[in-house]
Amino acid sequence: MADVLVIGGGIAALCAAITARRAGASVRLVEYAPRPLRGGNARHARNLRVAHDAPGPFSPGTYSQAEYLAELSRIAGEHFDATLCRRLVEDSAGVVPWLAGQGVPFQRAGDGMLPVSRRTCFLFGGGKTMLNALYGTAHSLGVEISYQTPATALTIEGGRVKAVDLPSGRVYPGAVVLCCGGAQADAEALRPVWGDAADGFILRGTPYADGALLRGLIAQGVATAGEPGACHLVAVDARSPRADGGIATRVLGIPAGIVCDRTGRRFHDEGGDTGPTRYAVWGRKVAEQPGQLAWLILDAAAETGAPPPPMLPPLQAGTIPALAALAGIDPAVLSATVASFNAAVRVPGATGYTSGIAPPKTRHARTLEVPPFSATPIRPGITFTCFGVKVDAAARVMTVGGSPVANVFAAGMVMAPGILGTGYLAGAGLTIGAVFGRIAGAAAARYVRS
């Protein structure tokens, strides 16, 4: 058996495996998914959030550690762990050069291919290209890689993991690095908070993040971070694949139109949040609606932004009643909703707003009058859960008694709730995986060689 067993197949697992191997440990990486689907949610990622004090080839301007830390504090709220967050922010500055050194290509800033961001660096070719590069490096270093190999249980005795159960039998590694993600693929884990609404969620990423190891560790006294049942939800096309649709499933254009529930009635301010956070706002709002279904209604004059185009074309009709019939909405109700909205619009355009209706539309209000009209069905898409294991700054998994499990380390979304709480910052997920993957891999190698 290898010195270090890495459980998982995404960026955290690969960074841990490469780091541990470069430190001289023998390493085996076990990935639940088959080879074509390896990599977890990182397959769909596109950027990393990194601190930098000066412009670089992959990110313009500056993004100070203080600003990064303040943003983490804001979104994590009561779950803010200052020690973990400082470690993430400080180490983020070196992540891009390190990944580039493992063969990962990055998009040069300002080339017009992707949005310009001073906070994030974009991957050239996206998550799959990054993963392919890291897998290639791991293989060349001699990391043993096993696919379709879920770790089903860890046995903790005497303050350390004694054994790990794999499909081929029980193994006895010197150290274990957990990089197995959250529990977003397990609707039962969400049911205590969300009830039957969990059945209406669409899984945006990997279907292999079932939370089995997390539940087993909690039962053996491992401390937790985050909140059970909390999750990151995004507004996605209801016709998306039930799993693994990725970023392409997001519904664009909400600020340009109105959103109705399945009865044809509006339920939230479409102009209240027009930044990137709007996707998560609407994911949660749709999750709260009957049947977890809503409809984005636009007319032909709506300015929905530049490409990319939607994953699937919307339903279209020449009149609102005809559109309602296509969507399965009562035509009279949707017609009344559109009519009352149009009558309430004041000063149409980007600064437009409504008056006299509830909920209001506070920005980007304009009448819907130009046919053809379109409707896109929306459901909540779950990206990850916000509940995992607690670690210290050395990525050691902690127990409820406050001591570490001596030979178990964790990185990625399985420990990210200790940093993000129940919130999220764009690009932070990959950075957490890369930073703490390297920390965990180095610590595991030190442990087995000490």
Phi, psi and omega in degrees: 000143179296157177300314186241127174255120177257124183255112182134172183219012180266199185296321180298314181296317182291319178296321178294315183296315180296316181296314180296321180292318179295336178276000174104358180275149169280141190226136169239132177248125179247122182248127181298319187284158169290163186306316181297339182248018182295153171111355179059210181293343179297340177301331185256004184280164179218349181206163177236141179266118186225142175280142176202140184267355181210157177299147178225180182293338184248356181205125181279170174063209179225156175213098189286158176298324180295319179293316178302312182297321179295322179291323176296319179298320181295314185279333181279332178058233184294343180270002184299120176252103187299324182294311179296318183294319177297320179296318179299310185296313181298316183281343181298330183299333182259001186292313184297312176301322180294314179298318178301325178291341176266006177101005181279125179272147179238152179281131178288139183294141173078015180273001176084000183277327183221165179302146176279130181219127177277347181267335186231156172247132184266140176285137175277115183092359176079190186297322181295320178297317177301312181298317179301319179295316182291321176297320178298318179294315180301316180297318181294334180276351179097015174291129176280125184242126179239126177262164182049044184230078178287138170275117188267339180197148172242135179254118180259126176219135177061033177078014177211160175282125179268324187209156177230132180268123176242165179304330181276353180134185182275136178237161187230075182286159175287324178212155181233137173243118180272119176223045192263013174074196181265212182233030186293343179274000182249099181298330181296329179291336181268341188299324179301331179263316188262347182062216182293345178300332180300334179290342180269359181281142173257131182277113184286332186242215188297138175276005185262359178273081187262355176073011184298314180294322180300312180298320179295321179291319178299319180297338180260013172095015176283139180286153183244163176226151180088201183230130177302134178085343178287146184203164177263116182247143181227146177287117181234162177295127183296345179268008181296160171304150182294342177208153169069024178284331176073200187293335182294345183275350181300143178269121179264164170088006182302318179297342183274352184221211175233154178239128181241153173282185186289350175269353179096014183248140176289153183219357180201157181288110181289342180257004185291327180221113182247004178273186180301334181290350182298330181297317179288322177303313183285331175301313180291320180297318180292325178298335182274354183271156177303129179073002180053044181225138175216172181226130171271122181251125179230160169247179186291343182270358183294135176264098186265006177100179182280172175307159017280153176288165178296156180299319180231146180291146178286166169290145181224147177204160182280344179224160178295316178300320179294322178295318179300319180297320178296324184273354182077025179256146176300116183303323182294320182292312181295321178299319179292322179297313180294318181297316181291325177295312180302319182291337183269352184289135176235138178049069184303146178130196183299329180261008181292157180209170177249160178221132174090006176232157177230132356287155177284167165243115192271343178212161176057029179277127175210150183293150177256098188225345188262113178285160000283154177264152183229155178221130177241125180284141184235137169229163174285129176255124182269128181264311179200162175266157185250049182210127183199200181272152176270135177232163172262185185292346176265012179067018177282135178286132185259156176260168179295339178279355177094002177255155179280152166283118198305321188241025180237128182233161182216150179209156177088204189290345177289340177238357183300330178302338175290347178250314186267344186062235177253015180251192179198148171237135181305131178083351184288328182300312179297321181294319176300316179299314182291313183296306184281340170298315178294318179298313183294318180297317179294318181294320179296318178297319178298319183298312184287342182256003181275000000 
